[in-house]
Amino acid sequence: STLGFFGFGGKEDKPQEPPIVLVDFGIYEKGALTLSTTAVPRKLGSTFGMRFRTLKPEGGSSKVKIVTTTPGLIDPAKNAVTFTTESVENVVTGQEYHCTFTFEKEWEMASGEWTLTATAEDGSQVKKTFQVFNPQQ
């Protein structure tokens, strides 16, 4: 009888590198991660979110779609509730990108669930959900 060895002969199945990876997430100050957390206190000037980098295409750039989902922001200028904002960024492979949100206005500080998603061209994505809460005074 022949002994069958697993993993010999046939092509090597090496794990595919994802085209997009999460670097870190949490609360940032001046571009540096200060606290790795998904719990974010409502505070003017607070910046939270994640950083990601793309690994493909090597030596090139690609488009990454950034989607921010909020509990619902009421923009006084539009007098309408916004739940999602979308943008498409041109990213250089290997560089770190900030996918963050900063509370700059009172009306932007919505308590509840915020989700940030960065989607690569092939559909793979990194995603983080944050809980924005009212800090105790």
PDB file of C-alpha atoms in Angstrom:
ATOM      1  CA  SER A   1       0.000   0.000   0.000  1.00  0.00           C
ATOM      2  CA  THR A   2       1.121   3.555  -0.665  1.00  0.00           C
ATOM      3  CA  LEU A   3       1.469   5.966   2.209  1.00  0.00           C
ATOM      4  CA  GLY A   4      -0.328   9.198   1.439  1.00  0.00           C
ATOM      5  CA  PHE A   5       1.296  12.297   2.839  1.00  0.00           C
ATOM      6  CA  PHE A   6      -0.885  15.311   3.261  1.00  0.00           C
ATOM      7  CA  GLY A   7       0.461  18.526   1.832  1.00  0.00           C
ATOM      8  CA  PHE A   8       2.916  16.914  -0.607  1.00  0.00           C
ATOM      9  CA  GLY A   9       2.371  16.958  -4.341  1.00  0.00           C
ATOM     10  CA  GLY A  10      -0.285  19.278  -5.675  1.00  0.00           C
ATOM     11  CA  LYS A  11       0.064  22.989  -5.253  1.00  0.00           C
ATOM     12  CA  GLU A  12       1.019  24.554  -1.960  1.00  0.00           C
ATOM     13  CA  ASP A  13      -1.979  26.255  -0.402  1.00  0.00           C
ATOM     14  CA  LYS A  14      -0.344  29.162   1.287  1.00  0.00           C
ATOM     15  CA  PRO A  15      -2.812  31.420   3.049  1.00  0.00           C
ATOM     16  CA  GLN A  16      -3.782  34.341   0.884  1.00  0.00           C
ATOM     17  CA  GLU A  17      -2.699  37.666   2.289  1.00  0.00           C
ATOM     18  CA  PRO A  18      -5.753  39.848   2.687  1.00  0.00           C
ATOM     19  CA  PRO A  19      -5.567  43.004   0.582  1.00  0.00           C
ATOM     20  CA  ILE A  20      -6.529  45.134   3.591  1.00  0.00           C
ATOM     21  CA  VAL A  21      -5.590  44.777   7.273  1.00  0.00           C
ATOM     22  CA  LEU A  22      -6.474  46.512  10.533  1.00  0.00           C
ATOM     23  CA  VAL A  23      -3.513  48.263  12.164  1.00  0.00           C
ATOM     24  CA  ASP A  24      -5.163  49.447  15.380  1.00  0.00           C
ATOM     25  CA  PHE A  25      -8.356  51.044  16.713  1.00  0.00           C
ATOM     26  CA  GLY A  26      -9.622  53.163  19.564  1.00  0.00           C
ATOM     27  CA  ILE A  27      -9.237  56.768  20.655  1.00  0.00           C
ATOM     28  CA  TYR A  28      -6.550  58.912  19.015  1.00  0.00           C
ATOM     29  CA  GLU A  29      -4.910  62.184  19.943  1.00  0.00           C
ATOM     30  CA  LYS A  30      -2.838  64.114  17.386  1.00  0.00           C
ATOM     31  CA  GLY A  31      -2.781  61.019  15.175  1.00  0.00           C
ATOM     32  CA  ALA A  32      -1.460  58.678  17.875  1.00  0.00           C
ATOM     33  CA  LEU A  33      -3.466  55.891  19.489  1.00  0.00           C
ATOM     34  CA  THR A  34      -4.039  56.818  23.141  1.00  0.00           C
ATOM     35  CA  LEU A  35      -6.524  54.116  24.149  1.00  0.00           C
ATOM     36  CA  SER A  36      -7.369  50.839  22.458  1.00  0.00           C
ATOM     37  CA  THR A  37     -11.107  50.614  23.090  1.00  0.00           C
ATOM     38  CA  THR A  38     -14.491  50.443  21.391  1.00  0.00           C
ATOM     39  CA  ALA A  39     -16.165  52.489  24.155  1.00  0.00           C
ATOM     40  CA  VAL A  40     -16.025  56.182  23.292  1.00  0.00           C
ATOM     41  CA  PRO A  41     -17.129  58.953  25.666  1.00  0.00           C
ATOM     42  CA  ARG A  42     -19.098  61.793  24.053  1.00  0.00           C
ATOM     43  CA  LYS A  43     -16.677  64.662  24.202  1.00  0.00           C
ATOM     44  CA  LEU A  44     -16.044  67.572  21.839  1.00  0.00           C
ATOM     45  CA  GLY A  45     -12.700  67.152  20.134  1.00  0.00           C
ATOM     46  CA  SER A  46     -12.621  63.378  20.688  1.00  0.00           C
ATOM     47  CA  THR A  47     -11.242  61.379  17.744  1.00  0.00           C
ATOM     48  CA  PHE A  48     -12.024  57.671  17.464  1.00  0.00           C
ATOM     49  CA  GLY A  49     -11.852  55.004  14.797  1.00  0.00           C
ATOM     50  CA  MET A  50      -9.267  52.696  13.284  1.00  0.00           C
ATOM     51  CA  ARG A  51      -6.157  52.633  11.156  1.00  0.00           C
ATOM     52  CA  PHE A  52      -5.713  50.293   8.244  1.00  0.00           C
ATOM     53  CA  ARG A  53      -3.190  49.544   5.556  1.00  0.00           C
ATOM     54  CA  THR A  54      -3.480  47.797   2.196  1.00  0.00           C
ATOM     55  CA  LEU A  55      -1.088  45.030   1.159  1.00  0.00           C
ATOM     56  CA  LYS A  56      -2.080  44.851  -2.494  1.00  0.00           C
ATOM     57  CA  PRO A  57      -1.411  45.729  -5.275  1.00  0.00           C
ATOM     58  CA  GLU A  58       2.306  45.666  -4.489  1.00  0.00           C
ATOM     59  CA  GLY A  59       3.969  48.961  -5.254  1.00  0.00           C
ATOM     60  CA  GLY A  60       0.741  50.516  -6.436  1.00  0.00           C
ATOM     61  CA  SER A  61      -2.381  52.143  -5.149  1.00  0.00           C
ATOM     62  CA  SER A  62      -6.030  51.210  -4.947  1.00  0.00           C
ATOM     63  CA  LYS A  63      -9.372  52.647  -4.036  1.00  0.00           C
ATOM     64  CA  VAL A  64     -10.815  51.959  -0.608  1.00  0.00           C
ATOM     65  CA  LYS A  65     -14.415  52.770   0.230  1.00  0.00           C
ATOM     66  CA  ILE A  66     -14.893  54.216   3.710  1.00  0.00           C
ATOM     67  CA  VAL A  67     -18.358  54.007   5.238  1.00  0.00           C
ATOM     68  CA  THR A  68     -19.306  55.560   8.566  1.00  0.00           C
ATOM     69  CA  THR A  69     -22.595  54.342  10.035  1.00  0.00           C
ATOM     70  CA  THR A  70     -23.973  56.408  12.913  1.00  0.00           C
ATOM     71  CA  PRO A  71     -26.980  56.212  15.257  1.00  0.00           C
ATOM     72  CA  GLY A  72     -28.347  59.133  13.230  1.00  0.00           C
ATOM     73  CA  LEU A  73     -26.972  62.671  13.114  1.00  0.00           C
ATOM     74  CA  ILE A  74     -29.313  65.611  12.747  1.00  0.00           C
ATOM     75  CA  ASP A  75     -27.480  68.206  10.702  1.00  0.00           C
ATOM     76  CA  PRO A  76     -29.009  71.598  11.578  1.00  0.00           C
ATOM     77  CA  ALA A  77     -27.913  72.990   8.202  1.00  0.00           C
ATOM     78  CA  LYS A  78     -29.827  70.304   6.314  1.00  0.00           C
ATOM     79  CA  ASN A  79     -32.445  69.680   8.981  1.00  0.00           C
ATOM     80  CA  ALA A  80     -32.228  66.013   8.049  1.00  0.00           C
ATOM     81  CA  VAL A  81     -31.024  62.876   9.787  1.00  0.00           C
ATOM     82  CA  THR A  82     -27.932  61.212   8.313  1.00  0.00           C
ATOM     83  CA  PHE A  83     -27.167  57.589   9.139  1.00  0.00           C
ATOM     84  CA  THR A  84     -24.282  56.861   6.791  1.00  0.00           C
ATOM     85  CA  THR A  85     -21.546  58.792   5.073  1.00  0.00           C
ATOM     86  CA  GLU A  86     -19.393  57.338   2.322  1.00  0.00           C
ATOM     87  CA  SER A  87     -16.177  58.341   0.671  1.00  0.00           C
ATOM     88  CA  VAL A  88     -13.716  56.678  -1.670  1.00  0.00           C
ATOM     89  CA  GLU A  89     -10.033  57.190  -0.914  1.00  0.00           C
ATOM     90  CA  ASN A  90      -7.051  56.533  -3.149  1.00  0.00           C
ATOM     91  CA  VAL A  91      -4.625  54.671  -0.918  1.00  0.00           C
ATOM     92  CA  VAL A  92      -0.990  53.811  -1.520  1.00  0.00           C
ATOM     93  CA  THR A  93      -0.216  50.159  -0.757  1.00  0.00           C
ATOM     94  CA  GLY A  94       1.620  49.707   2.536  1.00  0.00           C
ATOM     95  CA  GLN A  95       0.836  53.110   3.994  1.00  0.00           C
ATOM     96  CA  GLU A  96      -1.260  53.521   7.128  1.00  0.00           C
ATOM     97  CA  TYR A  97      -4.528  55.372   6.780  1.00  0.00           C
ATOM     98  CA  HIS A  98      -6.693  56.816   9.509  1.00  0.00           C
ATOM     99  CA  CYS A  99     -10.352  55.981   9.277  1.00  0.00           C
ATOM    100  CA  THR A 100     -11.526  58.159  12.141  1.00  0.00           C
ATOM    101  CA  PHE A 101     -14.241  60.540  13.200  1.00  0.00           C
ATOM    102  CA  THR A 102     -13.734  63.643  15.342  1.00  0.00           C
ATOM    103  CA  PHE A 103     -16.552  65.245  17.300  1.00  0.00           C
ATOM    104  CA  GLU A 104     -16.258  68.848  16.126  1.00  0.00           C
ATOM    105  CA  LYS A 105     -19.830  69.982  16.669  1.00  0.00           C
ATOM    106  CA  GLU A 106     -22.341  69.413  19.414  1.00  0.00           C
ATOM    107  CA  TRP A 107     -24.852  67.780  17.026  1.00  0.00           C
ATOM    108  CA  GLU A 108     -22.295  65.233  15.806  1.00  0.00           C
ATOM    109  CA  MET A 109     -22.008  63.621  19.220  1.00  0.00           C
ATOM    110  CA  ALA A 110     -24.677  60.962  18.860  1.00  0.00           C
ATOM    111  CA  SER A 111     -24.749  58.279  21.543  1.00  0.00           C
ATOM    112  CA  GLY A 112     -25.084  54.692  20.424  1.00  0.00           C
ATOM    113  CA  GLU A 113     -23.482  52.448  17.857  1.00  0.00           C
ATOM    114  CA  TRP A 114     -21.007  53.798  15.298  1.00  0.00           C
ATOM    115  CA  THR A 115     -19.471  51.482  12.706  1.00  0.00           C
ATOM    116  CA  LEU A 116     -16.504  52.322  10.519  1.00  0.00           C
ATOM    117  CA  THR A 117     -15.855  50.105   7.505  1.00  0.00           C
ATOM    118  CA  ALA A 118     -13.037  50.234   4.973  1.00  0.00           C
ATOM    119  CA  THR A 119     -13.647  48.052   1.908  1.00  0.00           C
ATOM    120  CA  ALA A 120     -10.931  47.115  -0.582  1.00  0.00           C
ATOM    121  CA  GLU A 121     -11.575  46.788  -4.324  1.00  0.00           C
ATOM    122  CA  ASP A 122     -12.020  43.005  -4.065  1.00  0.00           C
ATOM    123  CA  GLY A 123     -14.708  43.400  -1.410  1.00  0.00           C
ATOM    124  CA  SER A 124     -12.623  42.369   1.594  1.00  0.00           C
ATOM    125  CA  GLN A 125     -12.948  44.747   4.498  1.00  0.00           C
ATOM    126  CA  VAL A 126     -11.876  45.821   7.935  1.00  0.00           C
ATOM    127  CA  LYS A 127     -14.584  47.004  10.240  1.00  0.00           C
ATOM    128  CA  LYS A 128     -14.936  48.211  13.811  1.00  0.00           C
ATOM    129  CA  THR A 129     -18.018  49.083  15.848  1.00  0.00           C
ATOM    130  CA  PHE A 130     -17.830  51.646  18.640  1.00  0.00           C
ATOM    131  CA  GLN A 131     -20.266  52.465  21.428  1.00  0.00           C
ATOM    132  CA  VAL A 132     -20.483  56.198  22.048  1.00  0.00           C
ATOM    133  CA  PHE A 133     -21.726  56.879  25.580  1.00  0.00           C
ATOM    134  CA  ASN A 134     -22.462  59.803  27.870  1.00  0.00           C
ATOM    135  CA  PRO A 135     -19.625  60.164  30.362  1.00  0.00           C
ATOM    136  CA  GLN A 136     -20.666  60.687  33.990  1.00  0.00           C
ATOM    137  CA  GLN A 137     -20.174  64.328  34.931  1.00  0.00           C
TER     138      GLN A 137
END
